[in-house]
Coordinates of C-alpha atoms in Angstrom, one line a residue:
Chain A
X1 CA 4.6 37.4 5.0
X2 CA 3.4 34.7 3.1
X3 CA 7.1 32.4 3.4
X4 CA 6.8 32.2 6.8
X5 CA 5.0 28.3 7.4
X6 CA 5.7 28.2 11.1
X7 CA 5.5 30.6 14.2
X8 CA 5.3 29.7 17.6
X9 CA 4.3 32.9 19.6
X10 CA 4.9 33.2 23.5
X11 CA 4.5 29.1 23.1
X12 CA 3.9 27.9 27.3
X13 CA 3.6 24.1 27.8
X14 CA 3.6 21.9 31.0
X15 CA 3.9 18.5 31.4
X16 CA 2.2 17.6 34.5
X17 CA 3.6 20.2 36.8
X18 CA 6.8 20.6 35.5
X19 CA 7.1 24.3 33.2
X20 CA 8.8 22.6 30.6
X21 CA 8.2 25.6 27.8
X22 CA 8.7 29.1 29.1
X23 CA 7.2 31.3 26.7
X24 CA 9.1 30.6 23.3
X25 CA 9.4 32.5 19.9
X26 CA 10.1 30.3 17.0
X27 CA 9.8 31.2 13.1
X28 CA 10.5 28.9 10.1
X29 CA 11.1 30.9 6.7
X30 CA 9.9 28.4 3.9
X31 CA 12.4 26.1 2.3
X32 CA 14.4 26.7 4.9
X33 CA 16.1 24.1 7.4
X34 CA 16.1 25.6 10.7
X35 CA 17.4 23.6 13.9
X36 CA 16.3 23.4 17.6
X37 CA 20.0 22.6 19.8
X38 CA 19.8 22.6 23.4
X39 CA 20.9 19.7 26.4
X40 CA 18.8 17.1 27.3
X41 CA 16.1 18.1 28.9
X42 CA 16.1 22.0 27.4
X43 CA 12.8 21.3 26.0
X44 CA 13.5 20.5 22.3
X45 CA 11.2 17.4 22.5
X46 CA 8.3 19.0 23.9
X47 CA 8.7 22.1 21.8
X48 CA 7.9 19.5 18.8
X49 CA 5.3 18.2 20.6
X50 CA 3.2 21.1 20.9
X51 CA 3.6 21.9 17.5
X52 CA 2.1 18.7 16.5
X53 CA -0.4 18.4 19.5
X54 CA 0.6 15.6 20.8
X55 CA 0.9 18.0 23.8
X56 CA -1.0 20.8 24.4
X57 CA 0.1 24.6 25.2
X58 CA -1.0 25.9 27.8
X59 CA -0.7 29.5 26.3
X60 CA 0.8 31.4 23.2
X61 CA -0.1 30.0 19.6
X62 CA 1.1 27.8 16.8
X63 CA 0.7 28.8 13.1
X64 CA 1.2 27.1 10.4
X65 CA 1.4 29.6 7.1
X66 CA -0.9 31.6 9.4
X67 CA -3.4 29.5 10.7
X68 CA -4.0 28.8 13.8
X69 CA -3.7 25.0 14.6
X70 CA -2.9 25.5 18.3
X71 CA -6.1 23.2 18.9
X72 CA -6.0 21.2 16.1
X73 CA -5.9 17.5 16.3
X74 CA -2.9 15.7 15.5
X75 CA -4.6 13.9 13.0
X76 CA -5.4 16.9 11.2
X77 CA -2.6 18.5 11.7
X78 CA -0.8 15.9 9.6
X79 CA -3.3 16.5 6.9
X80 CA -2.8 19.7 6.4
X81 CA 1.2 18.6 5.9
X82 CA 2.9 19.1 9.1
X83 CA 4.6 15.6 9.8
X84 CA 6.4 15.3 12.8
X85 CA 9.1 11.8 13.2
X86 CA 9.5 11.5 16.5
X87 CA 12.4 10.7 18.4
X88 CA 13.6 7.0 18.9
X89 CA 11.9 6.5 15.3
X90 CA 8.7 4.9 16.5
X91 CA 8.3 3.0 13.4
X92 CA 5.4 -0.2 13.6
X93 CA 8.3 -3.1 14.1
X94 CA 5.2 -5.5 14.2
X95 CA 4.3 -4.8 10.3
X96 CA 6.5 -4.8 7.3
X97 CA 8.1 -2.3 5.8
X98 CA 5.8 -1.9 3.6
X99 CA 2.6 -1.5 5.6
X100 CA 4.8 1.1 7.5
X101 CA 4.9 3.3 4.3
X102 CA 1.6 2.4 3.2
X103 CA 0.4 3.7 6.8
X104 CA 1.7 7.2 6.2
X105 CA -0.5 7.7 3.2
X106 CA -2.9 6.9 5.6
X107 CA -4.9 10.7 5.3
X108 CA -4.6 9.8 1.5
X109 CA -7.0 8.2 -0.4
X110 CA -5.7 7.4 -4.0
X111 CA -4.3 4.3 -4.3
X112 CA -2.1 5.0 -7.7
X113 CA -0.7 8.4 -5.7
X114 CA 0.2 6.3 -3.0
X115 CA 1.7 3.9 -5.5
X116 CA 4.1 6.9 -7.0
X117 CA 4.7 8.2 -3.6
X118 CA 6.3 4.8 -2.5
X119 CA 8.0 4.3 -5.9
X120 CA 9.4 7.9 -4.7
X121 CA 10.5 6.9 -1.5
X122 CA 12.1 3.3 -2.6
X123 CA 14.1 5.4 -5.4
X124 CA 15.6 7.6 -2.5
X125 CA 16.2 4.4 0.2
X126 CA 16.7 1.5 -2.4
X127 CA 16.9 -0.7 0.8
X128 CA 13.4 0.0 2.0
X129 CA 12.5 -1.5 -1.4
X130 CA 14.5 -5.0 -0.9
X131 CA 13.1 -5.4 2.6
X132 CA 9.8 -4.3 1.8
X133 CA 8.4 -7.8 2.8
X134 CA 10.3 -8.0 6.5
X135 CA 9.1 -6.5 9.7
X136 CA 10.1 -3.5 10.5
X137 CA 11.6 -4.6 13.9
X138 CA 14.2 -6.3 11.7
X139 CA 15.9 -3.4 10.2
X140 CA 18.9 -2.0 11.2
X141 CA 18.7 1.2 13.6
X142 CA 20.2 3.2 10.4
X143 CA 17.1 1.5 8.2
X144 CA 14.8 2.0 10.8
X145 CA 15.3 6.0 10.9
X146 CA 15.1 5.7 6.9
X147 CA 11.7 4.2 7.1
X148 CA 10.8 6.8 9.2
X149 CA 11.7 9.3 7.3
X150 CA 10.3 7.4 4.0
X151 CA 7.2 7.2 6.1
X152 CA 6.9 10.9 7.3
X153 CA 7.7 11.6 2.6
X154 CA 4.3 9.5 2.2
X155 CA 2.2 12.5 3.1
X156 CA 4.7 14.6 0.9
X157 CA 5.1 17.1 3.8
X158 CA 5.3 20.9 4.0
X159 CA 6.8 20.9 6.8
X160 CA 9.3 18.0 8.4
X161 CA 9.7 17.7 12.3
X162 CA 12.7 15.8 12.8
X163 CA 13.5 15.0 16.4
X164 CA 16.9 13.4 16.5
X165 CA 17.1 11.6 13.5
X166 CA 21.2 10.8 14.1
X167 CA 20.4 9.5 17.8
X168 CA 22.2 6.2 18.0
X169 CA 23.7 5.8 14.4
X170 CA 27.0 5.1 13.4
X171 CA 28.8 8.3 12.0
X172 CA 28.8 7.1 8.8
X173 CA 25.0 6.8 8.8
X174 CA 24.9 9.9 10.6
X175 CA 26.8 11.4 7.1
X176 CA 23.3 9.3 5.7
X177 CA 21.3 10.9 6.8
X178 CA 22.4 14.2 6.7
X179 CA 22.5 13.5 3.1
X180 CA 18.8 13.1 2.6
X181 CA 17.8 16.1 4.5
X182 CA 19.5 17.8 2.4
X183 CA 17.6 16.5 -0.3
X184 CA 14.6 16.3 0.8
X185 CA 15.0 20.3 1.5
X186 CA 16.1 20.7 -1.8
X187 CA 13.3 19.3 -2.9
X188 CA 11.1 21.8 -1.0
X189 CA 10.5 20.1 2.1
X190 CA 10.9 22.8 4.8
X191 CA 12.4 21.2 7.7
X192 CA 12.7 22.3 11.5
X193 CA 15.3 19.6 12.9
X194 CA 15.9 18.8 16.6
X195 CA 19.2 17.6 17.4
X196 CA 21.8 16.8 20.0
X197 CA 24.8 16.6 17.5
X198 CA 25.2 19.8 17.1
X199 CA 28.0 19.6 14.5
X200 CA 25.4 18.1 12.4
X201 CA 22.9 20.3 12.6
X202 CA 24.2 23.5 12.2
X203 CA 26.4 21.9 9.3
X204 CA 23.0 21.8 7.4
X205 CA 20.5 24.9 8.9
X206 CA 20.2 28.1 7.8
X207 CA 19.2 29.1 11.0
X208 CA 19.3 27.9 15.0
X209 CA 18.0 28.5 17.6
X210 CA 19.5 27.3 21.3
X211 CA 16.9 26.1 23.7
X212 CA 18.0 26.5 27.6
X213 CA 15.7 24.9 30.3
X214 CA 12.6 26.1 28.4
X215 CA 13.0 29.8 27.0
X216 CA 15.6 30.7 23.9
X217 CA 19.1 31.6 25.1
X218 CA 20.3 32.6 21.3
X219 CA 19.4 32.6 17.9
X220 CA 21.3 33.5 14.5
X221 CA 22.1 31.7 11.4
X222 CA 23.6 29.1 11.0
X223 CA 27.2 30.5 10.1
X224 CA 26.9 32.9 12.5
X225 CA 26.3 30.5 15.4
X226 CA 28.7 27.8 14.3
X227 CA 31.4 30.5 15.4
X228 CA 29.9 31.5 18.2
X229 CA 32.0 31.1 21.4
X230 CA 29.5 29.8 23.9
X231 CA 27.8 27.5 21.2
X232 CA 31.8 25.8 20.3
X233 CA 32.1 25.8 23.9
X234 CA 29.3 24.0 24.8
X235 CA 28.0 21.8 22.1
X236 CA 30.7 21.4 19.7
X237 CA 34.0 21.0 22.0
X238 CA 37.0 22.8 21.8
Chain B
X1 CA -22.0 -46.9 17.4
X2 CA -18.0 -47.7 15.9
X3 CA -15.2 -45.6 17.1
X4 CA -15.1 -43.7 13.6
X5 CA -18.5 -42.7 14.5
X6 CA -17.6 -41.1 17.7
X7 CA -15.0 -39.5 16.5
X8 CA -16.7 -38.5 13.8
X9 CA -19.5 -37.5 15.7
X10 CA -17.5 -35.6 18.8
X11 CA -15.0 -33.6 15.9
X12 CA -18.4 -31.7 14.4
X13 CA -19.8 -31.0 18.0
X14 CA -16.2 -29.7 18.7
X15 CA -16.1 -27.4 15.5
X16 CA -19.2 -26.4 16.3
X17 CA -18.8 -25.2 19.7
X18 CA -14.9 -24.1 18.6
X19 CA -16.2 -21.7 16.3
X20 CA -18.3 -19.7 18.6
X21 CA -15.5 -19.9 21.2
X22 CA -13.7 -18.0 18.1
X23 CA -16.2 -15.9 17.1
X24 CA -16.3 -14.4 20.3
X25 CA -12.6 -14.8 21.8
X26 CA -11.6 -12.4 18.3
X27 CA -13.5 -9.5 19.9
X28 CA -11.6 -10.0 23.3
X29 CA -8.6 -10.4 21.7
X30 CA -9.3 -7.2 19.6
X31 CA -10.1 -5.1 21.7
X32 CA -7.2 -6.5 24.6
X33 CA -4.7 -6.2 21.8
X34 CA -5.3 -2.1 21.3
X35 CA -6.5 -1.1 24.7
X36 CA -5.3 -3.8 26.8
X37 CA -8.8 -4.1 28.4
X38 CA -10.3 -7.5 29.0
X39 CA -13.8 -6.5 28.1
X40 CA -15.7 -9.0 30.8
X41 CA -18.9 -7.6 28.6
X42 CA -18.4 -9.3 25.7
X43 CA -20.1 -12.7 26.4
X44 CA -23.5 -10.4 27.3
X45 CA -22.6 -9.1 23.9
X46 CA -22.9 -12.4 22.0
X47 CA -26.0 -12.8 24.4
X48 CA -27.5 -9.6 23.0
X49 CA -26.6 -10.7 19.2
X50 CA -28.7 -13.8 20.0
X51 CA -31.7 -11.8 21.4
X52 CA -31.7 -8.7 18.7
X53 CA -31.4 -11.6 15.6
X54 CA -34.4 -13.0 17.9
X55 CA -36.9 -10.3 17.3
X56 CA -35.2 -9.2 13.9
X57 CA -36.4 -13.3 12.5
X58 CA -39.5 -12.2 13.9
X59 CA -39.6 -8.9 12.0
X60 CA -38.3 -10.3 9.0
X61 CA -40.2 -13.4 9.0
X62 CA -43.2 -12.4 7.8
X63 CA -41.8 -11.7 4.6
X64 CA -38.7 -13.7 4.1
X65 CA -39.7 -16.9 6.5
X66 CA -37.7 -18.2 9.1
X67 CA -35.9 -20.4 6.9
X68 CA -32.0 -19.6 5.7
X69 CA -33.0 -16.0 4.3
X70 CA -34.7 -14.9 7.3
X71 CA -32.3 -16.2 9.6
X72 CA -29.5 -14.5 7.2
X73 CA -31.1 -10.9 7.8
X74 CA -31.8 -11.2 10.8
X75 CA -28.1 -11.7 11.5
X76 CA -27.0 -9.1 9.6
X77 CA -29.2 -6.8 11.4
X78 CA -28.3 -8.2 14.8
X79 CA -24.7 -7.8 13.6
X80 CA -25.0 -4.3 12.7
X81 CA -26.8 -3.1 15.8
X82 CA -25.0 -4.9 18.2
X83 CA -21.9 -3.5 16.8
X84 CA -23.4 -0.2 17.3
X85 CA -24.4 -1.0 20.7
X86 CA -20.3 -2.0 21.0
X87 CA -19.4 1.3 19.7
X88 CA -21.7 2.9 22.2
X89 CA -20.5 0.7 25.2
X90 CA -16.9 1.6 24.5
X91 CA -17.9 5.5 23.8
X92 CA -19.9 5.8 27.0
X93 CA -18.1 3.7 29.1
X94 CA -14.5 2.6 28.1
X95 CA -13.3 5.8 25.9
X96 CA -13.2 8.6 29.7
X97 CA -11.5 5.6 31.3
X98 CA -8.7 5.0 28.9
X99 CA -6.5 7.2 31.2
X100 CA -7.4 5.4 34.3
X101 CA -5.6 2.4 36.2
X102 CA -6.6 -1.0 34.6
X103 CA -8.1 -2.3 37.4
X104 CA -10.5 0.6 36.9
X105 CA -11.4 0.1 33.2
X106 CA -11.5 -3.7 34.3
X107 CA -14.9 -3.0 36.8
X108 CA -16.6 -0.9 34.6
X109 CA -16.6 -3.8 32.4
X110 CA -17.8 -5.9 34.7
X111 CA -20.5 -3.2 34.9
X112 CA -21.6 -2.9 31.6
X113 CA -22.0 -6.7 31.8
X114 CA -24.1 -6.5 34.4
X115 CA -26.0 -4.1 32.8
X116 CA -26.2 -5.9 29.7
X117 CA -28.0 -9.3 31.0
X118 CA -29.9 -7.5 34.2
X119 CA -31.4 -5.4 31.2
X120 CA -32.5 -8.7 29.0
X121 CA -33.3 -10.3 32.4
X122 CA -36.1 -7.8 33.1
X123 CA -37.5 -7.6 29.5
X124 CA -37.4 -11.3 29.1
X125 CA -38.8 -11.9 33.0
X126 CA -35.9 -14.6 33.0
X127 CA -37.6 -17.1 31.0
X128 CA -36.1 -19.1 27.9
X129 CA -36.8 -18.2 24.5
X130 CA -37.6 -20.3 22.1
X131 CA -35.5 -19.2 18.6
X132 CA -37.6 -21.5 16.3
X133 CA -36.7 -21.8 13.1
X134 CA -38.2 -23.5 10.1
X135 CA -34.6 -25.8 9.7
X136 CA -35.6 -29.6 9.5
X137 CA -33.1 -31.8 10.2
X138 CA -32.3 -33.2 7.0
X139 CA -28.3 -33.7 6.4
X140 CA -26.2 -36.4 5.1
X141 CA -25.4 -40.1 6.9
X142 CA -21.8 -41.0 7.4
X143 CA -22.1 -44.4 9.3
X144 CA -24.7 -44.2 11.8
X145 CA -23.6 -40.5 11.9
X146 CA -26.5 -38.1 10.8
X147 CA -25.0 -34.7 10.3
X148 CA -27.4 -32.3 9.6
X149 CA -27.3 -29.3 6.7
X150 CA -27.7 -26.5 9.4
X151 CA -24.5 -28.1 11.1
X152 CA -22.5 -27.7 7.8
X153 CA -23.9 -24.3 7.0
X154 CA -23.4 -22.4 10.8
X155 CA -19.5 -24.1 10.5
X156 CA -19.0 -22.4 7.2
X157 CA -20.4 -19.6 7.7
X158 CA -17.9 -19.2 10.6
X159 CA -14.9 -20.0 7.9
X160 CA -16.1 -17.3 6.4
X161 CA -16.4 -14.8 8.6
X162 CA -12.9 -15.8 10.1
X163 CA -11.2 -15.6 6.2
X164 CA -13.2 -11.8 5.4
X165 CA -11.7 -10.7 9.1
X166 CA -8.6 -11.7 8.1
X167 CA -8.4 -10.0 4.6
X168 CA -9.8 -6.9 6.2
X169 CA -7.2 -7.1 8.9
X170 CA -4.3 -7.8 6.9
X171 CA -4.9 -5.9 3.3
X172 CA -6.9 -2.4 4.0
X173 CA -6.1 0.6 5.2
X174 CA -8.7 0.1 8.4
X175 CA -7.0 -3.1 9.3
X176 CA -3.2 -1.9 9.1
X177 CA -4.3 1.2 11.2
X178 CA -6.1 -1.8 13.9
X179 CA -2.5 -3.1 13.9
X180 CA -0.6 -0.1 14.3
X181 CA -2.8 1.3 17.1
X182 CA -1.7 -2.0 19.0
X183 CA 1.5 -0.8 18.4
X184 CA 2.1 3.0 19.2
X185 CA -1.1 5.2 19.8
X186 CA 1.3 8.3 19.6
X187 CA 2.7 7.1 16.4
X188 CA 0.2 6.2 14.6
X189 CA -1.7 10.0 15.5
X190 CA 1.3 11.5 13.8
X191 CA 0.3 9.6 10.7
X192 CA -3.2 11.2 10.6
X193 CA -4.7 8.1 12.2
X194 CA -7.7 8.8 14.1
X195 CA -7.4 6.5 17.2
X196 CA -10.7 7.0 18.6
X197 CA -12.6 6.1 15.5
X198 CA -10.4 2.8 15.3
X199 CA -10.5 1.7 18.6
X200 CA -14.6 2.7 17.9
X201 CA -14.1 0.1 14.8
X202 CA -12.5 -2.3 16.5
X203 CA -15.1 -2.5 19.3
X204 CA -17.9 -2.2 15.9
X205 CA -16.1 -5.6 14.4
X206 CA -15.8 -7.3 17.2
X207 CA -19.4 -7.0 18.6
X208 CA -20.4 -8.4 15.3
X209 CA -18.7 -10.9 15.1
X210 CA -19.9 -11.9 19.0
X211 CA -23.6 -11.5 17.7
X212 CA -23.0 -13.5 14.6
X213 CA -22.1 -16.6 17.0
X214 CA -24.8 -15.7 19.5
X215 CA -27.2 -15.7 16.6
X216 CA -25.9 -18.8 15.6
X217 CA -25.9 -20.2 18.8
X218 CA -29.9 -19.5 18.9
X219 CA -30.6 -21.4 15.7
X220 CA -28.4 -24.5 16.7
X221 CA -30.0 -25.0 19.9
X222 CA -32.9 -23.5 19.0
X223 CA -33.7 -21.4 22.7
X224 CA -31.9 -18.3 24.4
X225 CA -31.8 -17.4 27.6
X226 CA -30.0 -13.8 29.5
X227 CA -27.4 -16.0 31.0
X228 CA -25.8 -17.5 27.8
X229 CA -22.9 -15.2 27.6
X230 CA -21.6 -16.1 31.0
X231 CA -20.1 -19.2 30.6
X232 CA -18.8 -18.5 27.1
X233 CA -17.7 -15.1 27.8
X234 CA -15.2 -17.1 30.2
X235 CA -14.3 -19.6 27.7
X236 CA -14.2 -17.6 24.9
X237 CA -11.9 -15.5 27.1
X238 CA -10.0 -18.7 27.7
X239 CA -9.7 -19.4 24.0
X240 CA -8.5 -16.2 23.5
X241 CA -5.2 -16.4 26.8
X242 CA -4.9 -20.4 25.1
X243 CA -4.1 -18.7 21.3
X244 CA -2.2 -15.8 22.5
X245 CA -4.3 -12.5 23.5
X246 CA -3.9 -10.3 21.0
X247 CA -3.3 -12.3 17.9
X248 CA -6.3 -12.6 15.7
X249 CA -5.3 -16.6 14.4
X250 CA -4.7 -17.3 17.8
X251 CA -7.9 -16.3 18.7
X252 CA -9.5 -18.8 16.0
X253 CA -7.0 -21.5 17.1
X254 CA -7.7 -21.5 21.0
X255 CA -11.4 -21.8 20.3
X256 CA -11.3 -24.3 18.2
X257 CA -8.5 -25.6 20.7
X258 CA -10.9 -25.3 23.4
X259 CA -14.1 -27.0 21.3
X260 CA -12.1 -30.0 20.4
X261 CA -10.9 -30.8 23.8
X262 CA -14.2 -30.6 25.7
X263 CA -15.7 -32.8 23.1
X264 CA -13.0 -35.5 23.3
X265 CA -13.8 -35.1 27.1
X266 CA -17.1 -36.2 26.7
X267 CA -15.8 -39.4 25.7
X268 CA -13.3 -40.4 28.8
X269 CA -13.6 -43.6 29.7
X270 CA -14.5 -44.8 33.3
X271 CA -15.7 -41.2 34.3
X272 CA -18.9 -39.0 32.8
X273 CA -19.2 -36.7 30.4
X274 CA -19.7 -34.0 33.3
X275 CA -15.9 -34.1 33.6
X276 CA -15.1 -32.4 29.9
X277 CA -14.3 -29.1 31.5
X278 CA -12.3 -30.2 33.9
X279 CA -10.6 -31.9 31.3
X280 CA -10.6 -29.5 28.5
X281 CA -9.1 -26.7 31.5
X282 CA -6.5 -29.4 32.6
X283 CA -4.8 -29.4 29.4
X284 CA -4.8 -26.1 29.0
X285 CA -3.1 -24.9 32.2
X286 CA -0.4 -27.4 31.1
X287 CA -0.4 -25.7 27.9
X288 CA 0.0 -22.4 29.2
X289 CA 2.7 -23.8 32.0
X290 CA 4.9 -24.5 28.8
X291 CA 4.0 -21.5 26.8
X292 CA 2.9 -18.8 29.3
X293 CA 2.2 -16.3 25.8
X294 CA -0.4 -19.2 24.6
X295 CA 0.0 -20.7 20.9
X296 CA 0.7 -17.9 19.2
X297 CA 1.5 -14.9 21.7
X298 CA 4.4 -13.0 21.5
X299 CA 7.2 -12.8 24.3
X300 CA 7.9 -8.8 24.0
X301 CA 11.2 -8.1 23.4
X302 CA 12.3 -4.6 23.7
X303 CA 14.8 -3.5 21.4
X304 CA 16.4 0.1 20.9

């Protein structure tokens, strides 16, 4: 059972009154990418949320390659090499590029790994290295979601959270950055990818699940849903 | 006395009184710039640097005299406990109000301030101390100016201070994370950052820095008293809106800003020198009428 770095068992969460996670089943095989779909609203969000604690649930458990980290802080969570990106990127637009990357090592405390980590993350997103000196409230929206990946490589993660990463890109950066997920996986990053554009997603995971206000409505590989008739009908078109 | 004189003379009072404007308008900028509290306590915290270095030089004296090395230890004592007693302020009082309204946070401050000088009031039975020192007044003479050693020493030993909080600030891993927390408290958790324990070293930093100035507040004009952080809690505060709250140089600017001007006031012609706040405060609200973010704020811009 040893390939399995993420369950989410009977997973309940509230946010304020409001049942926002209705009991939820969610595995993650290692090296796998595995996406969350749903409408706005489904609970996709808070689902990664929980996983990361920046939200607590209010029953069921988290595991991550079986241990419990339900009640673990978010700070050590991220040590242990869970990274979530949150949606709408978040990255420090006050501080340079740079310090952004620099910042995600933060847990580490090896100044020549954090060196090699950054030559690492420059070699995949040559840009980050030419702006390195600018803000990061300067870059472009496409640049900004690659510094937030770059960021989330500093702590060389197990596991990836990605919430939304194509949300307001270009298509053509959209076809970016579905390029470096697939690297990154196929570098062994196992990744567990929230997204809207479903085309996208199910394009790159192995397997999906469909989150409908709060509980799982289906779940299947990725082939296997991309022909599905309710899925084409309601998140791909006709 | 020549004009060069008075100049000369009013632009070292001026530095003098800027820096510990500065010194203390850092740790309300600080500490307003990550958890948007203005932190009415932090004059009573220079007030409390002053009286801890107080009995530490008489600890320490003994062995080290109350010349420069004495008075050196005992501010780095007073430093480090007062930044302790920061760190404790902000755990006991600030940290279970950080989810509450502002207004909320804003009385407890005034609270612990009250606290703070009520407390020295009592021990100290309200009566001035008297921080002596065995500093002479030897110095150098420019013109019928007599600027003394100590003068030169407390105003670079305020550069200093200023430069090693900027390099900490701007180049390790503690001050990046200060920065970021300002930023996005949710983002910066998701990179393993511990935002308790830097708010906690934010509240450590700036409290020293506050007792640094209140310490050397005691040796320049050589007595204390429980009511010495009132009036430069509010200008330091000042300093602090004039430079831009939240911007560390801003924060060294406006005090320096606000030490210059109330000197230059104590020169106006025709009218006394009691007139140098009113002064000083004028040209500041016509500073702030044409840049309402101070010198160095920020307008926020939201961008997606």
């Amino acid at each position: 059972m040893s390939d399995i770095v993420l369950a989410l068992k009977d997973v309940e969460t509230y946010y304020g009154k409001i049942h926002a996670l209705r009991g939820i089943n969610i595995e993650v095989k290692k090296g796998q990418i595995v996406t969350l779909l749903g409408s706005n609203g489904a609970g996709k969000s808070t689902t990664l949320k929980t996983i990361s604690n920046l939200v607590q649930a209010s029953s069921g458990t988290v595991e991550f390659f079986g241990k419990d980290i339900t009640n673990v802080q978010p700070y050590d969570i991220v040590e242990m090499g869970l990274i979530h990106v949150p949606e709408g990127r978040r990255i420090f637009r006050d501080l340079t590029v740079e310090e952004n990357l620099e910042l995600g090592s933060y847990t580490l405390k090896d100044d020549k790994e954090r060196k090699n980590r950054m030559d690492h993350v420059f070699e995949m997103f040559p840009i980050l290295e030419e702006r390195k000196k600018q803000d990061g409230g300067t870059l472009s929206g496409g640049e900004q979601q690659m510094l937030a990946i770059g960021r989330a490589m500093m702590v060389k993660p197990k596991l990836l959270l990605l919430d939304e990463p194509s949300m307001g890109l270009a298509p053509i950066i959209v076809q970016d950055i579905m390029k470096i997920i697939r690297r990154l996986n196929s570098e062994g990053t196992t990744i567990l990818l929230v997204e809207q554009n479903a085309k996208m997603a199910l394009k790159l995971a192995h397997y999906g699940y469909v989150l409908e206000t709060g509980s799982i409505a289906m779940e299947g590989d990725g082939s296997q849903l991309r022909e599905d008739e309710t899925i084409i009908k309601a998140y791909l078109g006709s | 006395m020549s004009t060069f004189d008075i100049i000369l003379q009013q632009l070292i009072n001026g530095l003098l009184i800027g820096s510990f404007y500065s010194l203390v308008a850092l740790g309300y900028s600080m500490v307003y710039g990550i958890i948007m509290l203005l932190n009415f306590a932090h004059g009573d915290i220079y007030m409390a640097g002053a009286f801890v270095a107080f009995v530490m030089l008489a600890v320490v004296s003994p062995v080290l005299g109350a010349g420069w090395l004495g008075i050196v230890a005992a501010m780095i004592a007073s430093m480090f406990l007062v930044g302790l007693l920061g760190v404790f302020i902000q755990r006991v009082a600030y940290r279970p109000m950080l989810g509450a309204p502002r207004l909320s946070i804003l009385i407890t401050a005034i609270g612990v301030s009250l606290v703070l000088y009520n407390s020295v009031m009592a021990i100290t039975d309200g009566e001035f101390q008297a921080f002596t020192t065995d500093l002479g007044f030897a110095g150098v003479d420019v013109g019928s100016v007599h600027i003394t050693y100590t003068q030169i020493i407390l105003v670079v030993a305020t550069a200093i201070l200023m430069i090693s909080l900027n390099w900490f600030i701007s180049k390790t891993m503690y001050g990046k994370a200060m920065r970021a927390i300002a930023l996005d408290k949710d983002a910066c958790r998701l990179m393993g950052i511990n935002v308790n324990k830097i708010i906690a070293l934010t509240f450590f930093v700036g409290s020293s820095l506050a007792a640094a100035a209140g310490t050397m507040a005691g040796v320049y004009y050589g007595s204390i008293h429980f009511f010495m952080g009132f009036v430069i809690g509010l200008k330091a505060f000042t300093a602090a809106v004039i430079g831009g709250i939240g911007s560390i140089p801003g924060a060294m600017i406006g005090g320096l800003v606000l030490g210059l001007l109330e000197a230059a006031g104590t020169q106006l012609p025709f009218i006394g020198s009691e007139w140098k706040d009113v002064f000083a405060f004028g040209l500041l609200i016509l500073l702030l009428v044409f840049r309402p973010t101070g010198i160095l704020g920020k307008t926020e811009i939201e961008r997606m």
